[in-house]
Amino acid sequence: MFKRLCTLLLSLALLCTVGAGAAHAQPGKRVFNAMQIIFSPSLPDLFCTLGAVGDDKYGHKIAITAGHCLDDPQYADREIHDDIAPVYDRADTGFGPIGYVRYFKDPEGSQTGHVTKDYMVIELVPQVTPSAQGPYLKQTGEVKVPGGTASPNALTPALDNERLLATGSNEIITSGQTGVWYGTVMDNADGVYRSPAANMRGDSGGPAIWHVPGTDIPSQANNFQASGPWAGITKGITLALPPFLYTSSANILADLRARDTATAGGVFGAGFEVTANP
């Protein structure tokens, strides 16, 4: 949620990739929402969390997390085509990298990253299998809000999945280190949602889904399981109440499309769709 790694991170990560490719021993390893990730096996306590996993329009396997998990102006806000920034499953570093960072938005001096574009795109390696099912949350596509307010990052006209949830009448369900939480979207500042659904350090980038009206709220009776469309990722904690912030999926998807339109050859993550794999 706060700045997670130092400006030397990408250099450190590069050193750790030597020989790592040969470590893939389990083809089909599942990668899912709420998986904790690190960027160097030597820094296991500097971790973030995956928010959504799926595919882009170019056929890449993609995972999304928070942009402020990295801080290196040399590489920020640009496509990274070289495998210089590996990403590891924190619980299984022996597998080797599950993917490589292809884009992240630099924190730009803010403790919680760029206001509306705080996201990172990770290209997953061929040996892993994207999964829609996390420890608590099953993601069923992306939330769509026909007629809703467009993300400030959206082109005109905005797509339905680039429109924002209204405050007061929508709830999000989140998953992190302390389990699963839900709460009303009480404020929406340019697609950054404020909610009482809790998060903590290390949950940055983790999943938020929309609570579909009429569906079960996670509880002990259902083993705290919930399903719904992807609605955003964990952003941070502030002093205002409620303190917990989430970057909307609309902001991420809109910025991906806008950057793809403006970039010759396109960008990693454009047209992202949550996987339907179990």
PDB file of N, CA and C in Angstrom, residues 58-126:
ATOM      1  N   TYR A  58      -3.728  -9.564 -27.143  1.00  0.00           N
ATOM      2  CA  TYR A  58      -2.612 -10.044 -27.939  1.00  0.00           C
ATOM      3  C   TYR A  58      -2.214 -11.482 -27.603  1.00  0.00           C
ATOM      4  N   GLY A  59      -2.976 -12.119 -26.727  1.00  0.00           N
ATOM      5  CA  GLY A  59      -2.709 -13.509 -26.390  1.00  0.00           C
ATOM      6  C   GLY A  59      -1.730 -13.718 -25.256  1.00  0.00           C
ATOM      7  N   HIS A  60      -1.358 -12.644 -24.546  1.00  0.00           N
ATOM      8  CA  HIS A  60      -0.460 -12.788 -23.405  1.00  0.00           C
ATOM      9  C   HIS A  60      -1.258 -13.184 -22.162  1.00  0.00           C
ATOM     10  N   LYS A  61      -0.678 -14.054 -21.348  1.00  0.00           N
ATOM     11  CA  LYS A  61      -1.218 -14.312 -20.023  1.00  0.00           C
ATOM     12  C   LYS A  61      -0.788 -13.154 -19.123  1.00  0.00           C
ATOM     13  N   ILE A  62      -1.758 -12.564 -18.416  1.00  0.00           N
ATOM     14  CA  ILE A  62      -1.508 -11.310 -17.713  1.00  0.00           C
ATOM     15  C   ILE A  62      -1.993 -11.388 -16.264  1.00  0.00           C
ATOM     16  N   ALA A  63      -1.240 -10.773 -15.365  1.00  0.00           N
ATOM     17  CA  ALA A  63      -1.694 -10.541 -13.992  1.00  0.00           C
ATOM     18  C   ALA A  63      -1.581  -9.047 -13.701  1.00  0.00           C
ATOM     19  N   ILE A  64      -2.496  -8.558 -12.859  1.00  0.00           N
ATOM     20  CA  ILE A  64      -2.550  -7.140 -12.517  1.00  0.00           C
ATOM     21  C   ILE A  64      -2.300  -6.978 -11.021  1.00  0.00           C
ATOM     22  N   THR A  65      -1.462  -5.997 -10.662  1.00  0.00           N
ATOM     23  CA  THR A  65      -1.271  -5.628  -9.264  1.00  0.00           C
ATOM     24  C   THR A  65      -1.080  -4.113  -9.202  1.00  0.00           C
ATOM     25  N   ALA A  66      -0.630  -3.597  -8.060  1.00  0.00           N
ATOM     26  CA  ALA A  66      -0.491  -2.145  -7.882  1.00  0.00           C
ATOM     27  C   ALA A  66       0.821  -1.637  -8.467  1.00  0.00           C
ATOM     28  N   GLY A  67       0.776  -0.479  -9.098  1.00  0.00           N
ATOM     29  CA  GLY A  67       1.978   0.109  -9.674  1.00  0.00           C
ATOM     30  C   GLY A  67       2.974   0.551  -8.630  1.00  0.00           C
ATOM     31  N   HIS A  68       2.485   0.982  -7.459  1.00  0.00           N
ATOM     32  CA  HIS A  68       3.407   1.510  -6.453  1.00  0.00           C
ATOM     33  C   HIS A  68       4.224   0.424  -5.760  1.00  0.00           C
ATOM     34  N   CYS A  69       4.033  -0.840  -6.164  1.00  0.00           N
ATOM     35  CA  CYS A  69       4.867  -1.917  -5.624  1.00  0.00           C
ATOM     36  C   CYS A  69       6.307  -1.797  -6.103  1.00  0.00           C
ATOM     37  N   LEU A  70       6.539  -1.036  -7.172  1.00  0.00           N
ATOM     38  CA  LEU A  70       7.891  -0.754  -7.661  1.00  0.00           C
ATOM     39  C   LEU A  70       8.122   0.751  -7.674  1.00  0.00           C
ATOM     40  N   ASP A  71       9.377   1.134  -7.552  1.00  0.00           N
ATOM     41  CA  ASP A  71       9.741   2.543  -7.580  1.00  0.00           C
ATOM     42  C   ASP A  71      11.082   2.679  -8.289  1.00  0.00           C
ATOM     43  N   ASP A  72      11.040   2.912  -9.583  1.00  0.00           N
ATOM     44  CA  ASP A  72      12.268   3.109 -10.360  1.00  0.00           C
ATOM     45  C   ASP A  72      11.931   3.972 -11.564  1.00  0.00           C
ATOM     46  N   PRO A  73      12.206   5.276 -11.483  1.00  0.00           N
ATOM     47  CA  PRO A  73      11.846   6.185 -12.578  1.00  0.00           C
ATOM     48  C   PRO A  73      12.426   5.792 -13.925  1.00  0.00           C
ATOM     49  N   GLN A  74      13.533   5.053 -13.931  1.00  0.00           N
ATOM     50  CA  GLN A  74      14.162   4.663 -15.196  1.00  0.00           C
ATOM     51  C   GLN A  74      13.244   3.754 -16.013  1.00  0.00           C
ATOM     52  N   TYR A  75      12.425   2.955 -15.328  1.00  0.00           N
ATOM     53  CA  TYR A  75      11.582   1.985 -16.018  1.00  0.00           C
ATOM     54  C   TYR A  75      10.097   2.290 -15.916  1.00  0.00           C
ATOM     55  N   ALA A  76       9.719   3.240 -15.079  1.00  0.00           N
ATOM     56  CA  ALA A  76       8.301   3.516 -14.852  1.00  0.00           C
ATOM     57  C   ALA A  76       7.634   4.103 -16.083  1.00  0.00           C
ATOM     58  N   ASP A  77       6.351   3.805 -16.227  1.00  0.00           N
ATOM     59  CA  ASP A  77       5.488   4.407 -17.238  1.00  0.00           C
ATOM     60  C   ASP A  77       6.006   4.176 -18.658  1.00  0.00           C
ATOM     61  N   ARG A  78       6.492   2.959 -18.917  1.00  0.00           N
ATOM     62  CA  ARG A  78       6.934   2.577 -20.251  1.00  0.00           C
ATOM     63  C   ARG A  78       6.791   1.069 -20.370  1.00  0.00           C
ATOM     64  N   GLU A  79       6.696   0.587 -21.595  1.00  0.00           N
ATOM     65  CA  GLU A  79       6.649  -0.852 -21.813  1.00  0.00           C
ATOM     66  C   GLU A  79       8.037  -1.449 -21.571  1.00  0.00           C
ATOM     67  N   ILE A  80       8.081  -2.539 -20.831  1.00  0.00           N
ATOM     68  CA  ILE A  80       9.338  -3.216 -20.533  1.00  0.00           C
ATOM     69  C   ILE A  80       9.311  -4.564 -21.254  1.00  0.00           C
ATOM     70  N   HIS A  81       9.994  -4.646 -22.386  1.00  0.00           N
ATOM     71  CA  HIS A  81       9.946  -5.860 -23.200  1.00  0.00           C
ATOM     72  C   HIS A  81      10.978  -6.897 -22.777  1.00  0.00           C
ATOM     73  N   ASP A  82      12.017  -6.451 -22.076  1.00  0.00           N
ATOM     74  CA  ASP A  82      13.051  -7.380 -21.622  1.00  0.00           C
ATOM     75  C   ASP A  82      12.666  -7.989 -20.278  1.00  0.00           C
ATOM     76  N   ASP A  83      13.170  -9.196 -20.024  1.00  0.00           N
ATOM     77  CA  ASP A  83      12.842  -9.911 -18.787  1.00  0.00           C
ATOM     78  C   ASP A  83      13.784  -9.488 -17.666  1.00  0.00           C
ATOM     79  N   ILE A  84      13.720  -8.208 -17.302  1.00  0.00           N
ATOM     80  CA  ILE A  84      14.639  -7.672 -16.293  1.00  0.00           C
ATOM     81  C   ILE A  84      14.015  -7.581 -14.917  1.00  0.00           C
ATOM     82  N   ALA A  85      12.703  -7.756 -14.795  1.00  0.00           N
ATOM     83  CA  ALA A  85      12.025  -7.599 -13.506  1.00  0.00           C
ATOM     84  C   ALA A  85      11.135  -8.802 -13.241  1.00  0.00           C
ATOM     85  N   PRO A  86      11.712  -9.901 -12.731  1.00  0.00           N
ATOM     86  CA  PRO A  86      10.922 -11.107 -12.487  1.00  0.00           C
ATOM     87  C   PRO A  86       9.985 -10.954 -11.305  1.00  0.00           C
ATOM     88  N   VAL A  87       8.938 -11.747 -11.330  1.00  0.00           N
ATOM     89  CA  VAL A  87       7.950 -11.777 -10.260  1.00  0.00           C
ATOM     90  C   VAL A  87       7.829 -13.222  -9.784  1.00  0.00           C
ATOM     91  N   TYR A  88       7.821 -13.412  -8.450  1.00  0.00           N
ATOM     92  CA  TYR A  88       7.785 -14.747  -7.874  1.00  0.00           C
ATOM     93  C   TYR A  88       6.556 -14.928  -6.984  1.00  0.00           C
ATOM     94  N   ASP A  89       6.058 -16.151  -6.940  1.00  0.00           N
ATOM     95  CA  ASP A  89       5.091 -16.537  -5.923  1.00  0.00           C
ATOM     96  C   ASP A  89       5.822 -16.537  -4.589  1.00  0.00           C
ATOM     97  N   ARG A  90       5.397 -15.713  -3.666  1.00  0.00           N
ATOM     98  CA  ARG A  90       6.094 -15.594  -2.375  1.00  0.00           C
ATOM     99  C   ARG A  90       6.166 -16.938  -1.642  1.00  0.00           C
ATOM    100  N   ALA A  91       5.147 -17.774  -1.838  1.00  0.00           N
ATOM    101  CA  ALA A  91       5.085 -19.056  -1.146  1.00  0.00           C
ATOM    102  C   ALA A  91       5.827 -20.168  -1.879  1.00  0.00           C
ATOM    103  N   ASP A  92       6.356 -19.875  -3.074  1.00  0.00           N
ATOM    104  CA  ASP A  92       6.978 -20.929  -3.879  1.00  0.00           C
ATOM    105  C   ASP A  92       8.041 -20.332  -4.786  1.00  0.00           C
ATOM    106  N   THR A  93       9.055 -19.727  -4.189  1.00  0.00           N
ATOM    107  CA  THR A  93      10.093 -19.100  -4.999  1.00  0.00           C
ATOM    108  C   THR A  93      10.910 -20.135  -5.758  1.00  0.00           C
ATOM    109  N   GLY A  94      10.909 -21.390  -5.293  1.00  0.00           N
ATOM    110  CA  GLY A  94      11.651 -22.435  -5.973  1.00  0.00           C
ATOM    111  C   GLY A  94      11.159 -22.727  -7.370  1.00  0.00           C
ATOM    112  N   PHE A  95       9.925 -22.343  -7.665  1.00  0.00           N
ATOM    113  CA  PHE A  95       9.391 -22.529  -9.018  1.00  0.00           C
ATOM    114  C   PHE A  95      10.132 -21.663 -10.022  1.00  0.00           C
ATOM    115  N   GLY A  96      10.686 -20.564  -9.551  1.00  0.00           N
ATOM    116  CA  GLY A  96      11.253 -19.570 -10.457  1.00  0.00           C
ATOM    117  C   GLY A  96      10.222 -18.496 -10.737  1.00  0.00           C
ATOM    118  N   PRO A  97      10.533 -17.571 -11.622  1.00  0.00           N
ATOM    119  CA  PRO A  97       9.586 -16.488 -11.906  1.00  0.00           C
ATOM    120  C   PRO A  97       8.259 -17.016 -12.466  1.00  0.00           C
ATOM    121  N   ILE A  98       7.167 -16.479 -11.951  1.00  0.00           N
ATOM    122  CA  ILE A  98       5.858 -16.777 -12.544  1.00  0.00           C
ATOM    123  C   ILE A  98       5.555 -15.800 -13.673  1.00  0.00           C
ATOM    124  N   GLY A  99       6.340 -14.737 -13.774  1.00  0.00           N
ATOM    125  CA  GLY A  99       6.137 -13.748 -14.820  1.00  0.00           C
ATOM    126  C   GLY A  99       7.158 -12.636 -14.723  1.00  0.00           C
ATOM    127  N   TYR A 100       6.977 -11.637 -15.602  1.00  0.00           N
ATOM    128  CA  TYR A 100       7.892 -10.497 -15.655  1.00  0.00           C
ATOM    129  C   TYR A 100       7.080  -9.209 -15.779  1.00  0.00           C
ATOM    130  N   VAL A 101       7.532  -8.180 -15.068  1.00  0.00           N
ATOM    131  CA  VAL A 101       6.869  -6.885 -15.122  1.00  0.00           C
ATOM    132  C   VAL A 101       7.001  -6.307 -16.527  1.00  0.00           C
ATOM    133  N   ARG A 102       5.872  -5.901 -17.102  1.00  0.00           N
ATOM    134  CA  ARG A 102       5.869  -5.270 -18.428  1.00  0.00           C
ATOM    135  C   ARG A 102       5.514  -3.781 -18.366  1.00  0.00           C
ATOM    136  N   TYR A 103       4.880  -3.354 -17.271  1.00  0.00           N
ATOM    137  CA  TYR A 103       4.518  -1.931 -17.137  1.00  0.00           C
ATOM    138  C   TYR A 103       4.175  -1.665 -15.680  1.00  0.00           C
ATOM    139  N   PHE A 104       4.590  -0.496 -15.175  1.00  0.00           N
ATOM    140  CA  PHE A 104       4.089  -0.041 -13.881  1.00  0.00           C
ATOM    141  C   PHE A 104       4.088   1.475 -13.860  1.00  0.00           C
ATOM    142  N   LYS A 105       3.146   2.027 -13.131  1.00  0.00           N
ATOM    143  CA  LYS A 105       3.069   3.472 -12.970  1.00  0.00           C
ATOM    144  C   LYS A 105       3.844   3.855 -11.727  1.00  0.00           C
ATOM    145  N   ASP A 106       4.815   4.741 -11.885  1.00  0.00           N
ATOM    146  CA  ASP A 106       5.659   5.139 -10.779  1.00  0.00           C
ATOM    147  C   ASP A 106       4.849   5.851  -9.699  1.00  0.00           C
ATOM    148  N   PRO A 107       5.222   5.689  -8.415  1.00  0.00           N
ATOM    149  CA  PRO A 107       4.506   6.370  -7.345  1.00  0.00           C
ATOM    150  C   PRO A 107       4.472   7.888  -7.461  1.00  0.00           C
ATOM    151  N   GLU A 108       5.443   8.483  -8.134  1.00  0.00           N
ATOM    152  CA  GLU A 108       5.454   9.932  -8.362  1.00  0.00           C
ATOM    153  C   GLU A 108       5.348  10.734  -7.066  1.00  0.00           C
ATOM    154  N   GLY A 109       6.007  10.235  -6.028  1.00  0.00           N
ATOM    155  CA  GLY A 109       6.048  10.982  -4.779  1.00  0.00           C
ATOM    156  C   GLY A 109       4.885  10.742  -3.841  1.00  0.00           C
ATOM    157  N   SER A 110       3.872  10.016  -4.284  1.00  0.00           N
ATOM    158  CA  SER A 110       2.710   9.766  -3.433  1.00  0.00           C
ATOM    159  C   SER A 110       2.885   8.460  -2.686  1.00  0.00           C
ATOM    160  N   GLN A 111       2.444   8.406  -1.439  1.00  0.00           N
ATOM    161  CA  GLN A 111       2.548   7.182  -0.663  1.00  0.00           C
ATOM    162  C   GLN A 111       1.673   6.068  -1.228  1.00  0.00           C
ATOM    163  N   THR A 112       0.643   6.424  -1.961  1.00  0.00           N
ATOM    164  CA  THR A 112      -0.252   5.402  -2.509  1.00  0.00           C
ATOM    165  C   THR A 112      -0.260   5.402  -4.027  1.00  0.00           C
ATOM    166  N   GLY A 113       0.805   5.900  -4.635  1.00  0.00           N
ATOM    167  CA  GLY A 113       0.931   5.788  -6.073  1.00  0.00           C
ATOM    168  C   GLY A 113       0.175   6.845  -6.839  1.00  0.00           C
ATOM    169  N   HIS A 114       0.262   6.787  -8.155  1.00  0.00           N
ATOM    170  CA  HIS A 114      -0.423   7.729  -9.022  1.00  0.00           C
ATOM    171  C   HIS A 114      -1.924   7.693  -8.738  1.00  0.00           C
ATOM    172  N   VAL A 115      -2.558   8.841  -8.768  1.00  0.00           N
ATOM    173  CA  VAL A 115      -3.939   8.947  -8.298  1.00  0.00           C
ATOM    174  C   VAL A 115      -4.877   7.978  -9.006  1.00  0.00           C
ATOM    175  N   THR A 116      -4.902   7.976 -10.336  1.00  0.00           N
ATOM    176  CA  THR A 116      -5.878   7.140 -11.044  1.00  0.00           C
ATOM    177  C   THR A 116      -5.263   5.987 -11.812  1.00  0.00           C
ATOM    178  N   LYS A 117      -3.943   5.896 -11.840  1.00  0.00           N
ATOM    179  CA  LYS A 117      -3.288   4.902 -12.710  1.00  0.00           C
ATOM    180  C   LYS A 117      -2.309   4.023 -11.937  1.00  0.00           C
ATOM    181  N   ASP A 118      -2.641   3.732 -10.705  1.00  0.00           N
ATOM    182  CA  ASP A 118      -1.757   2.966  -9.830  1.00  0.00           C
ATOM    183  C   ASP A 118      -1.908   1.472 -10.109  1.00  0.00           C
ATOM    184  N   TYR A 119      -1.314   1.021 -11.211  1.00  0.00           N
ATOM    185  CA  TYR A 119      -1.401  -0.407 -11.539  1.00  0.00           C
ATOM    186  C   TYR A 119      -0.126  -0.883 -12.211  1.00  0.00           C
ATOM    187  N   MET A 120       0.045  -2.196 -12.220  1.00  0.00           N
ATOM    188  CA  MET A 120       1.191  -2.855 -12.830  1.00  0.00           C
ATOM    189  C   MET A 120       0.681  -4.002 -13.691  1.00  0.00           C
ATOM    190  N   VAL A 121       1.327  -4.213 -14.835  1.00  0.00           N
ATOM    191  CA  VAL A 121       1.008  -5.325 -15.729  1.00  0.00           C
ATOM    192  C   VAL A 121       2.158  -6.322 -15.681  1.00  0.00           C
ATOM    193  N   ILE A 122       1.833  -7.573 -15.411  1.00  0.00           N
ATOM    194  CA  ILE A 122       2.806  -8.660 -15.373  1.00  0.00           C
ATOM    195  C   ILE A 122       2.449  -9.659 -16.464  1.00  0.00           C
ATOM    196  N   GLU A 123       3.417  -9.994 -17.317  1.00  0.00           N
ATOM    197  CA  GLU A 123       3.199 -11.068 -18.278  1.00  0.00           C
ATOM    198  C   GLU A 123       3.616 -12.378 -17.621  1.00  0.00           C
ATOM    199  N   LEU A 124       2.686 -13.325 -17.535  1.00  0.00           N
ATOM    200  CA  LEU A 124       2.968 -14.613 -16.921  1.00  0.00           C
ATOM    201  C   LEU A 124       3.735 -15.515 -17.880  1.00  0.00           C
ATOM    202  N   VAL A 125       4.547 -16.397 -17.325  1.00  0.00           N
ATOM    203  CA  VAL A 125       5.328 -17.318 -18.154  1.00  0.00           C
ATOM    204  C   VAL A 125       4.423 -18.432 -18.681  1.00  0.00           C
ATOM    205  N   PRO A 126       4.803 -19.065 -19.800  1.00  0.00           N
ATOM    206  CA  PRO A 126       3.945 -20.105 -20.392  1.00  0.00           C
ATOM    207  C   PRO A 126       3.679 -21.291 -19.470  1.00  0.00           C
TER     208      PRO A 126
END
